[in-house]
XYZ file of C-alpha atoms in Angstrom:
701
model
C 9.555 -25.342 40.956
C 5.928 -24.348 41.806
C 3.446 -27.180 41.578
C 0.401 -26.787 39.321
C -2.467 -25.657 41.568
C -5.845 -27.248 40.968
C -9.081 -25.523 41.901
C -11.870 -27.769 43.133
C -14.750 -27.582 40.679
C -17.368 -30.299 40.610
C -17.468 -31.963 37.203
C -15.065 -29.682 35.348
C -15.617 -31.563 32.078
C -19.378 -31.000 32.394
C -18.829 -27.261 32.983
C -16.672 -26.964 29.856
C -19.202 -29.003 27.817
C -21.975 -26.581 28.819
C -19.803 -23.544 28.013
C -18.737 -24.870 24.589
C -22.277 -25.885 23.571
C -23.562 -22.441 24.474
C -20.770 -20.162 23.160
C -18.902 -22.122 20.462
C -21.561 -24.102 18.589
C -20.717 -22.548 15.223
C -16.938 -22.992 15.593
C -17.355 -26.660 16.600
C -19.575 -27.305 13.565
C -16.935 -25.686 11.326
C -14.233 -27.901 12.869
C -16.398 -31.006 12.184
C -16.603 -30.040 8.518
C -12.968 -29.021 7.933
C -11.047 -31.456 10.208
C -8.131 -32.349 9.880
C -7.198 -29.309 7.684
C -8.461 -27.051 10.432
C -7.822 -28.514 13.855
C -7.644 -25.613 16.320
C -10.483 -24.281 18.446
C -9.803 -20.650 19.448
C -11.426 -19.607 22.736
C -11.612 -15.918 23.638
C -10.359 -15.536 27.226
C -12.700 -12.580 27.754
C -15.689 -14.946 27.418
C -14.547 -17.036 30.398
C -13.409 -14.092 32.523
C -16.428 -14.215 34.846
C -16.191 -17.989 35.012
C -14.410 -19.669 37.948
C -12.430 -21.673 35.336
C -10.499 -18.579 34.160
C -8.251 -18.579 37.250
C -7.577 -22.292 36.841
C -6.417 -21.796 33.241
C -3.809 -19.220 34.311
C -2.473 -21.352 37.188
C -2.615 -24.884 35.702
C -3.086 -24.583 31.939
C -2.057 -28.178 31.136
C -4.951 -29.606 33.164
C -7.544 -27.173 31.720
C -6.536 -27.870 28.102
C -6.787 -31.605 28.872
C -10.263 -31.116 30.419
C -11.541 -29.213 27.353
C -10.165 -31.899 25.048
C -11.905 -34.558 27.196
C -15.171 -32.585 27.051
C -14.993 -32.478 23.233
C -14.086 -36.173 22.823
C -16.369 -37.682 25.510
C -19.457 -35.715 24.506
C -18.710 -35.983 20.762
C -18.965 -32.198 20.314
C -17.072 -32.647 17.032
C -18.635 -35.194 14.714
C -15.839 -36.692 12.631
C -15.849 -39.034 9.674
C -15.027 -42.686 10.424
C -11.505 -43.574 11.360
C -10.415 -40.035 12.227
C -8.682 -39.414 15.535
C -10.013 -36.360 17.423
C -6.957 -36.374 19.736
C -5.149 -34.016 17.334
C -7.496 -31.131 18.167
C -5.693 -28.067 19.630
C -7.323 -25.804 22.212
C -6.008 -22.257 21.874
C -6.719 -19.164 24.001
C -6.493 -15.544 22.801
C -7.021 -12.016 24.193
C -5.519 -12.411 27.635
C -6.143 -9.222 29.624
C -2.653 -8.975 31.137
C 0.659 -8.866 29.245
C 3.981 -9.746 30.861
C 7.236 -8.045 29.875
C 10.048 -10.470 29.021
C 12.286 -8.809 31.628
C 9.583 -9.296 34.313
C 9.313 -13.095 33.970
C 10.057 -14.762 37.340
C 10.426 -18.312 38.713
C 6.895 -18.472 40.140
C 5.470 -18.110 36.619
C 6.935 -21.446 35.427
C 4.141 -23.781 34.242
C 1.600 -20.914 34.220
C -0.204 -19.355 31.265
C 1.270 -15.975 30.245
C 1.004 -13.484 27.378
C 4.043 -11.706 25.893
C 4.241 -8.878 23.348
C 7.209 -7.940 21.185
C 8.910 -7.954 17.778
C 10.007 -11.183 16.104
C 13.749 -11.219 15.520
C 14.330 -14.701 14.083
C 12.463 -17.754 12.910
C 13.842 -21.176 11.975
C 12.514 -23.438 9.219
C 9.534 -25.653 9.986
C 10.788 -29.190 10.671
C 9.115 -32.410 11.912
C 9.695 -33.287 15.576
C 9.077 -36.747 17.001
C 6.469 -36.873 19.801
C 5.925 -40.627 20.111
C 8.573 -43.199 19.114
C 8.225 -46.959 18.470
C 11.366 -49.162 18.650
C 12.121 -52.664 17.338
C 14.374 -55.057 19.285
C 17.280 -56.435 17.262
C 17.237 -59.704 19.284
C 13.567 -60.740 19.437
C 12.310 -58.564 16.533
C 9.232 -57.286 18.448
C 8.047 -53.670 18.568
C 7.906 -51.739 21.835
C 4.904 -49.700 22.971
C 5.032 -46.007 21.864
C 7.519 -44.051 24.000
C 6.422 -40.388 24.485
C 9.182 -37.878 23.661
C 9.620 -34.591 25.509
C 11.020 -31.285 24.207
C 14.754 -31.311 23.491
C 16.077 -34.739 24.564
C 15.405 -38.028 22.744
C 14.389 -40.818 25.169
C 15.471 -44.317 24.118
C 14.831 -47.461 26.265
C 18.058 -49.127 27.445
C 16.656 -52.677 27.250
C 13.878 -54.455 25.330
C 10.640 -54.605 27.424
C 9.689 -57.943 25.725
C 12.824 -60.133 26.014
C 14.285 -57.931 28.806
C 17.762 -57.997 27.278
C 20.047 -54.984 27.166
C 20.396 -54.561 23.414
C 20.326 -52.001 20.591
C 16.856 -50.867 19.527
C 16.020 -49.552 16.048
C 13.516 -46.751 15.412
C 10.448 -47.850 13.398
C 9.830 -44.688 11.385
C 6.396 -45.504 9.940
C 4.963 -46.213 13.428
C 6.293 -42.994 14.978
C 4.222 -39.874 15.401
C 5.614 -36.508 14.253
C 4.487 -32.917 14.627
C 5.609 -29.769 12.751
C 7.854 -27.632 14.928
C 9.518 -24.239 14.640
C 11.489 -21.995 16.967
C 10.937 -18.227 17.169
C 12.857 -15.571 19.031
C 10.866 -12.594 20.293
C 12.387 -9.316 21.460
C 10.865 -6.618 23.654
C 9.377 -3.622 21.845
C 11.951 -0.809 21.986
C 9.330 1.806 22.983
C 9.091 0.731 26.622
C 12.814 0.638 27.399
C 14.666 3.006 29.707
C 17.914 4.787 28.705
C 20.692 2.261 28.342
C 18.647 -0.937 28.554
C 19.125 -3.540 25.883
C 15.977 -5.299 24.712
C 15.730 -8.828 26.123
C 14.716 -11.895 24.126
C 12.802 -15.120 24.756
C 12.708 -18.309 22.685
C 9.332 -19.718 21.710
C 8.522 -23.284 20.766
C 5.781 -23.394 18.124
C 4.119 -26.626 16.967
C 1.482 -27.980 14.587
C -0.738 -25.492 12.694
C 0.874 -22.388 14.260
C 4.143 -23.000 12.385
C 5.043 -20.770 9.451
C 2.470 -18.110 10.379
C 4.793 -15.198 11.135
C 7.967 -13.664 9.737
C 10.812 -11.615 11.278
C 9.805 -7.994 11.833
C 6.181 -8.744 12.762
C 4.842 -7.319 16.006
C 3.168 -10.211 17.779
C 1.423 -11.187 20.997
C 2.309 -14.768 21.987
C 0.200 -16.638 24.550
C 1.513 -19.856 26.040
C 2.842 -21.872 28.957
C 6.208 -20.911 30.422
C 8.480 -23.970 30.596
C 11.974 -24.507 31.979
C 14.798 -26.803 30.906
C 17.981 -27.555 32.882
C 21.287 -26.270 31.573
C 23.993 -28.847 30.917
C 27.636 -27.662 30.785
C 30.107 -30.233 29.390
C 27.907 -33.114 30.591
C 27.513 -31.573 34.085
C 23.974 -30.614 35.072
C 23.743 -27.043 36.299
C 21.511 -25.604 39.017
C 20.463 -22.906 36.556
C 17.489 -23.453 34.264
C 16.699 -21.839 30.903
C 13.135 -20.767 30.142
C 11.173 -20.934 26.928
C 7.534 -20.413 26.018
C 5.453 -23.333 24.798
C 3.273 -21.443 22.346
C -0.509 -21.819 22.614
C -1.581 -19.041 20.217
C -0.091 -16.147 18.233
C -1.877 -12.852 17.584
C -0.200 -10.680 14.937
C -0.398 -7.110 16.217
C -0.856 -4.026 14.015
C 1.466 -4.566 11.104
C 0.937 -1.868 8.510
C -1.658 0.652 7.378
C -3.938 -2.278 6.494
C -4.455 -3.318 10.106
C -5.165 0.023 11.780
C -8.665 -0.506 13.164
C -11.140 2.179 12.074
C -14.569 2.395 13.720
C -17.699 3.804 12.038
C -17.329 6.934 14.163
C -13.743 7.376 12.875
C -14.955 6.859 9.305
C -17.509 9.657 9.694
C -14.762 12.005 10.980
C -12.475 11.009 8.089
C -15.188 11.666 5.461
C -15.899 15.067 7.030
C -12.175 15.944 6.922
C -11.909 14.883 3.264
C -14.670 17.361 2.327
C -12.806 20.241 3.972
C -11.346 22.517 1.222
C -8.410 23.304 3.564
C -7.471 19.599 4.023
C -4.021 19.967 2.377
C -3.006 22.823 4.641
C -4.385 21.030 7.706
C -2.448 17.825 7.006
C 0.782 19.741 6.284
C 0.325 21.763 9.502
C -0.237 18.535 11.474
C 3.266 17.292 10.623
C 5.798 18.379 13.278
C 3.790 21.440 14.456
C 6.535 22.517 16.882
C 8.747 23.325 13.872
C 8.031 26.679 12.278
C 7.802 27.159 8.502
C 9.222 24.669 5.942
C 5.682 24.341 4.523
C 6.777 22.999 1.123
C 8.775 20.231 2.873
C 5.828 19.332 5.112
C 3.516 19.186 2.097
C 5.946 16.848 0.303
C 6.144 14.605 3.391
C 2.334 14.541 3.569
C 2.315 13.289 -0.039
C 4.928 10.701 0.920
C 2.783 9.408 3.810
C -0.178 8.835 1.498
C 1.940 7.457 -1.351
C 1.015 6.557 -4.924
C -0.370 3.211 -6.065
C 1.933 0.211 -6.466
C 1.010 -1.492 -9.729
C 1.491 -5.171 -10.535
C 1.715 -5.663 -14.298
C 0.508 -8.811 -16.127
C 4.095 -9.579 -17.212
C 5.142 -9.796 -13.555
C 6.930 -6.433 -13.370
C 6.092 -4.031 -10.550
C 5.901 -0.256 -10.595
C 6.549 1.269 -7.202
C 4.065 3.599 -5.582
C 6.248 4.776 -2.706
C 7.661 8.282 -2.865
C 11.259 8.907 -1.780
C 12.168 12.328 -0.389
C 15.594 13.747 0.493
C 16.101 16.784 2.729
C 19.509 18.426 2.402
C 20.119 21.339 4.648
C 22.263 23.435 6.893
C 22.704 22.168 10.452
C 20.123 23.198 13.061
C 17.227 23.459 10.645
C 15.266 20.626 12.368
C 15.625 17.878 9.740
C 16.019 15.140 12.363
C 12.972 16.408 14.282
C 10.841 16.094 11.144
C 12.156 12.572 10.511
C 11.358 11.422 14.039
C 7.837 12.870 13.879
C 7.091 11.136 10.570
C 8.215 7.768 11.955
C 5.690 8.206 14.785
C 2.899 8.892 12.270
C 3.618 5.841 10.108
C 2.371 2.535 11.603
C 5.552 0.827 10.434
C 8.211 3.453 10.763
C 11.888 2.791 11.436
C 14.372 5.557 12.265
C 18.077 4.976 11.788
C 21.149 7.149 11.511
C 23.500 6.664 8.566
C 26.638 7.035 10.670
C 25.721 4.051 12.861
C 24.174 1.829 10.172
C 26.031 -0.766 8.152
C 24.710 -2.239 4.906
C 23.853 -5.412 6.841
C 21.946 -3.364 9.425
C 19.962 -1.644 6.682
C 19.268 -4.689 4.495
C 19.806 -8.144 6.018
C 22.605 -10.093 7.591
C 23.375 -13.804 7.786
C 24.089 -14.977 11.325
C 25.182 -18.345 12.646
C 24.165 -19.336 16.137
C 22.960 -22.147 18.351
C 19.367 -20.953 17.999
C 18.695 -22.792 14.726
C 20.907 -25.828 15.530
C 24.025 -24.047 14.244
C 22.445 -23.151 10.895
C 22.869 -19.872 9.090
C 19.765 -17.718 9.357
C 18.864 -14.306 7.952
C 18.248 -11.401 10.266
C 16.146 -8.595 8.811
C 17.559 -5.059 8.763
C 15.882 -1.648 9.039
C 14.589 -1.429 5.443
C 12.973 -4.884 5.666
C 11.410 -4.146 9.057
C 9.910 -0.948 7.573
C 8.153 -2.920 4.776
C 4.833 -1.156 3.936
C 5.863 1.836 6.061
C 8.479 4.596 6.086
C 12.226 4.229 6.660
C 13.802 7.455 7.877
C 17.579 7.525 7.386
C 19.315 10.486 8.980
C 22.842 11.658 8.062
C 22.900 9.768 4.770
C 26.011 11.657 3.712
C 27.985 10.114 6.627
C 27.349 6.533 5.473
C 30.214 4.426 4.165
C 30.313 4.112 0.392
C 29.710 0.338 0.322
C 26.796 0.677 2.775
C 25.137 3.301 0.637
C 25.104 1.063 -2.437
C 22.768 -1.290 -0.545
C 20.073 1.387 -0.905
C 19.993 1.348 -4.729
C 17.988 -1.842 -5.154
C 15.842 -1.175 -2.076
C 14.733 2.189 -3.506
C 13.935 1.270 -7.111
C 13.036 -2.458 -7.145
C 11.833 -2.359 -3.517
C 13.444 -5.668 -2.730
C 16.726 -6.733 -1.191
C 18.676 -9.620 -2.701
C 20.937 -11.496 -0.343
C 23.568 -14.074 -1.296
C 25.461 -14.856 1.886
C 26.622 -18.041 3.605
C 24.849 -20.334 1.158
C 21.541 -18.460 1.506
C 20.171 -16.867 -1.652
C 17.022 -14.918 -0.901
C 15.048 -11.863 -1.972
C 13.405 -9.924 0.849
C 10.692 -7.319 0.314
C 11.332 -3.725 1.329
C 8.269 -1.894 0.029
C 8.955 1.230 2.033
C 9.169 4.931 1.290
C 12.566 6.391 2.133
C 12.866 9.756 3.840
C 16.508 10.787 3.931
C 18.342 13.707 5.480
C 21.870 14.894 4.690
C 24.170 17.824 5.467
C 26.313 19.683 2.901
C 29.977 18.571 2.623
C 31.434 21.731 4.082
C 28.849 22.090 6.859
C 26.934 24.914 5.147
C 25.615 25.579 1.681
C 27.578 27.720 -0.704
C 25.240 29.634 -2.985
C 27.702 29.646 -5.880
C 28.823 26.010 -6.038
C 26.718 23.404 -7.884
C 24.650 21.296 -5.480
C 26.037 17.986 -6.796
C 29.488 18.998 -5.557
C 28.127 19.949 -2.128
C 26.308 16.724 -1.233
C 28.560 13.830 -0.395
C 26.331 11.303 -2.178
C 26.716 9.508 -5.518
C 24.548 10.841 -8.372
C 23.110 7.340 -8.997
C 21.508 7.479 -5.536
C 20.344 11.089 -5.821
C 18.504 10.334 -9.066
C 16.328 7.765 -7.272
C 14.724 10.384 -5.035
C 11.446 11.760 -6.354
C 11.868 15.065 -4.525
C 15.000 16.728 -3.163
C 14.665 19.783 -0.937
C 17.475 22.155 -0.125
C 16.778 23.731 3.264
C 19.102 26.719 3.609
C 19.398 28.840 6.697
C 19.569 32.393 5.389
C 19.063 35.382 7.685
C 15.782 37.212 6.975
C 14.598 39.690 9.599
C 10.828 38.943 9.481
C 11.188 35.167 9.225
C 13.871 35.000 11.912
C 11.688 36.982 14.321
C 8.725 34.659 13.654
C 10.902 31.561 14.242
C 12.367 33.059 17.440
C 8.893 33.887 18.804
C 7.660 30.399 17.915
C 10.595 28.688 19.680
C 10.247 30.891 22.795
C 6.465 30.241 22.937
C 7.021 26.477 22.642
C 9.567 26.458 25.480
C 7.422 28.743 27.654
C 4.396 26.431 27.356
C 6.584 23.412 28.161
C 7.899 25.148 31.289
C 4.382 26.130 32.351
C 3.078 22.556 32.031
C 6.027 21.116 34.003
C 5.671 23.667 36.817
C 1.885 23.215 36.955
C 2.344 19.418 37.223
C 4.720 19.845 40.167
C 2.792 22.570 42.012
C -0.598 23.706 40.595
C -0.420 27.389 39.672
C -3.286 29.819 40.396
C -5.472 30.843 37.395
C -4.049 27.975 35.327
C -6.596 25.380 34.280
C -6.863 22.946 31.356
C -8.523 25.573 29.139
C -5.645 28.008 29.788
C -3.050 25.356 28.896
C -5.071 24.462 25.781
C -4.970 28.115 24.632
C -1.245 28.354 25.354
C -0.620 25.159 23.390
C -2.617 26.397 20.355
C 0.450 27.402 18.235
C 2.027 23.942 18.599
C -1.158 21.831 18.524
C -1.611 19.916 15.246
C -4.800 20.748 13.293
C -5.575 17.028 13.087
C -4.901 14.792 16.081
C -1.988 12.369 15.282
C -4.087 9.235 15.987
C -6.877 10.494 13.674
C -4.347 11.477 10.976
C -2.863 7.975 11.177
C -6.325 6.493 10.701
C -7.009 8.929 7.853
C -3.826 7.808 6.052
C -4.667 4.130 6.676
C -8.220 4.637 5.376
C -6.938 6.395 2.231
C -4.365 3.662 1.541
C -6.973 0.953 2.061
C -9.916 2.333 0.105
C -8.711 4.993 -2.333
C -7.178 4.056 -5.713
C -7.453 7.142 -7.946
C -7.334 7.039 -11.763
C -5.670 9.740 -13.912
C -8.279 11.920 -15.617
C -7.728 13.063 -19.241
C -6.961 16.602 -18.067
C -4.335 15.355 -15.603
C -2.714 13.129 -18.251
C -2.460 16.072 -20.642
C -1.030 18.368 -17.958
C 1.700 15.856 -16.991
C 2.627 15.098 -20.609
C 2.685 18.826 -21.445
C 5.018 19.588 -18.501
C 7.300 16.677 -19.418
C 7.401 17.680 -23.094
C 8.042 21.312 -22.233
C 11.111 20.361 -20.208
C 12.283 17.800 -22.786
C 12.013 20.364 -25.585
C 14.563 22.489 -23.796
C 16.976 19.735 -24.816
C 16.678 20.323 -28.538
C 19.938 20.244 -30.474
C 23.027 20.458 -28.317
C 21.289 21.609 -25.134
C 21.365 19.622 -21.883
C 18.657 17.017 -21.060
C 16.377 18.623 -18.463
C 14.408 15.603 -17.182
C 14.298 11.846 -17.744
C 11.437 9.324 -17.680
C 12.206 8.721 -13.991
C 10.948 12.218 -13.205
C 7.726 11.586 -15.151
C 7.051 8.463 -13.056
C 7.614 10.563 -9.947
C 5.038 13.072 -11.210
C 2.433 10.304 -11.598
C 3.089 8.948 -8.079
C 2.840 12.408 -6.533
C -0.413 13.162 -8.395
C -1.957 9.914 -7.102
C -0.887 10.789 -3.544
C -2.410 14.265 -3.913
C -5.762 12.764 -5.002
C -5.602 10.271 -2.111
C -5.200 13.118 0.369
C -8.748 14.241 -0.395
C -10.051 10.660 -0.889
C -10.811 11.335 -4.558
C -11.180 8.480 -7.056
C -9.780 10.567 -9.910
C -6.568 12.555 -10.296
C -7.721 15.978 -11.499
C -5.899 19.019 -12.830
C -5.961 20.600 -9.335
C -3.736 17.710 -8.190
C -1.333 18.093 -11.112
C -1.160 21.882 -10.614
C -0.264 21.391 -6.943
C 2.457 18.807 -7.491
C 3.959 20.553 -10.547
C 4.495 23.570 -8.297
C 6.338 21.374 -5.743
C 8.393 19.498 -8.379
C 9.279 22.746 -10.116
C 10.559 24.167 -6.826
C 12.557 20.981 -6.184
C 14.091 20.902 -9.718
C 14.891 24.600 -9.562
C 16.957 23.928 -6.426
C 18.880 20.907 -7.658
C 18.925 20.806 -11.448
C 18.908 24.455 -12.507
C 22.084 25.434 -14.301
C 22.513 29.171 -13.814
C 25.121 29.439 -16.578
C 22.854 28.192 -19.354
C 19.651 29.460 -17.700
C 17.911 26.101 -18.131
C 17.279 22.848 -16.267
C 19.961 20.178 -16.588
C 19.111 16.848 -14.958
C 22.658 15.614 -15.672
C 23.755 17.906 -12.889
C 21.845 15.630 -10.520
C 21.982 12.255 -12.275
C 25.660 12.186 -13.261
C 27.077 15.023 -11.166
C 28.491 16.637 -14.336
C 26.479 19.201 -16.280
C 26.339 19.303 -20.065
C 28.445 22.489 -20.026
C 31.102 20.789 -17.872
C 31.196 17.792 -20.196
C 31.670 20.101 -23.190
C 34.615 21.902 -21.597
C 36.258 18.600 -20.492
C 36.027 17.307 -24.066
C 37.443 20.576 -25.438
C 40.372 20.590 -22.955
C 41.345 17.018 -23.908
C 41.084 17.933 -27.610
C 43.292 21.026 -27.106
C 45.973 19.020 -25.222
C 45.994 16.459 -28.051
C 46.397 19.169 -30.736
C 49.069 21.084 -28.807
C 51.094 17.948 -28.035
C 51.173 16.575 -31.593
C 54.790 17.692 -32.005
C 55.866 17.552 -28.336
C 55.901 13.814 -27.824
C 52.524 13.731 -26.090
C 53.317 16.699 -23.812
C 51.703 20.107 -24.182
C 52.385 23.471 -22.585
C 49.561 24.535 -20.253
C 49.702 28.122 -21.547
C 49.289 26.950 -25.158
C 46.258 24.810 -24.207
C 44.658 27.748 -22.365
C 45.367 30.046 -25.352
C 43.643 27.667 -27.801
C 40.551 27.370 -25.562
C 40.265 31.107 -24.819
C 40.069 31.672 -28.599
C 37.183 29.148 -28.675
C 35.283 31.331 -26.189
C 35.879 29.546 -22.867
C 36.616 31.551 -19.705
C 40.232 31.291 -18.455
C 39.344 30.389 -14.817
C 36.951 27.660 -16.064
C 39.743 26.119 -18.182
C 42.220 26.143 -15.280
C 39.612 24.615 -12.953
C 38.895 21.817 -15.491
C 42.597 21.002 -15.950
C 42.932 20.769 -12.136
C 39.905 18.451 -12.015
C 41.375 16.179 -14.702
C 44.679 16.047 -12.829
C 42.888 15.051 -9.627
C 40.845 12.431 -11.512
C 44.040 10.873 -12.920
C 43.179 11.601 -16.573
C 45.927 14.200 -17.062
C 49.524 14.034 -15.818
C 51.886 16.924 -15.074
C 55.420 15.544 -15.830
C 57.040 18.945 -15.210
C 55.724 22.295 -14.108
C 53.887 23.983 -16.964
C 53.525 20.791 -19.013
C 50.536 18.420 -19.229
C 50.124 15.000 -20.752
C 46.984 12.915 -21.429
C 46.894 9.442 -19.874
C 45.362 6.639 -21.990
């Protein structure tokens, strides 16, 4: 094991005293006031970079931390009230210039100061750990001197130091010294991995005031000293050692839209963009620019990125602000491409495929392992990790039925309740869901109701604010435009690759820029991300009177279609969706009020969405039941009539009725023959009608 290297510096304590007095006067004064509630001094590594002490910290951190503590105590840099012990002060370092990947940690780094970045996978509860133990001898009754305790193993003297007898010693609890301790497990960020590599993990030992700071799913930078501990197999000591990181400081990396840093220069650019009358088109065109067309879908996704306002009510209830969008379409129409692009734009985006996700992988799972001393711990799933961001779930129609039901609560209440292995917990999943699904039979059939074509339960479909049907229908002009766009995109890609390998004549950066123009987003992705973050952070629009009237009028107009025995066109859920979309539209131009221009825009989008999924061609009106329950009002009417006819026809036949008679009765009532036959077939499949013999039907129950 490498020895700690010491660098000769004359009067190291004096050097540190000078540095602290000059650079950290204010922080030391604050510590004097707030000790012991605040007992950590954070030193920015960049401030000591030019100092000869910086190298010593990286090579022998234990000595340096001891020297700084000595400098503070000996020179009374912290003035404490009487009787307080300044030994509990922690020296913590942040902003190390170099990060080490977990997979690149090597033996020579043991006992050195390193910085590691990754995602937190697990955390244990905060528990007290003994650091200094006092024992009492059972024979002579005297206390021993404090025995320092190291990480992991409990050291107990074999004999009493006073009477020197080999005897049992009891622990004196009120004389012992404890410290809060917690274990974390950090995993490499998936972005930097090659093909088939699995992300590696490292355990971190956290103590004192750093405990309880972070939660699973956070992206963190952990600075600390790499330590090793010998493996023991069945009482035999092994030559292999395990490593762990003794945590010195934790920096929580960018977590959600809140923490995207925006400079004054960025703010000026954002304000200029917001004043642009073409801002809506620009934002929509900046989403997946390599994909041609689908403008209404891109506009809806832009609204989803900005989101409405989540409202906390005085009675404790919460109204969600996130907008859920579902794209259902023929294969090869670039749904997955759009999903992947959106995840890149959202600071907390998670992409997962329905086929390979279980309900535990989406929500949370309880795992038992040696990490938390054999306890059960919760491991966060995709929807929890995407909290305050966007969760993109591809191939939702391929998910198992029981896995899909896990989405219900996550979409409406935006929380996930877990009751597994003695753990009852509610995790937050305040994320917008962007789903993609294919039709049951591979392609859309123009003449079959959409509810029958999507392999998803109506209860889940009704939770989406917008549903888009993306059909692939041949149209000469559009097809030619798409073909040209695809060929151009590939040609530019080929040109760039060839130019990288062997520079081509007459090809310079300006030429490549011009060639890339059709697939270059109007707004640079990093600026768009900042724009969204700025809007979410600062813009909370209020509905104007005109907007309120417009939304109520639209809602009433659709509800009035339901007068008498007509189907119900929309429910209150759709009205809430309208409000959320209007707020998102106002946020896109950083407006503090939702005006009629916002309501006009979103009513156009919602109308297009409803026309695709809830329009009943037979009655010529909207029927939300088609989406919410999967059965339209007209279908329900015919089912009721068929059952009634079977009952009437079987009054004298012992419960059995002739199919022909039933059809005859219903044809006289004005129903079409093929519709009646189709309904009887449906009831037979659903187990509500039995066919004892050919040509006879009988109601069950």
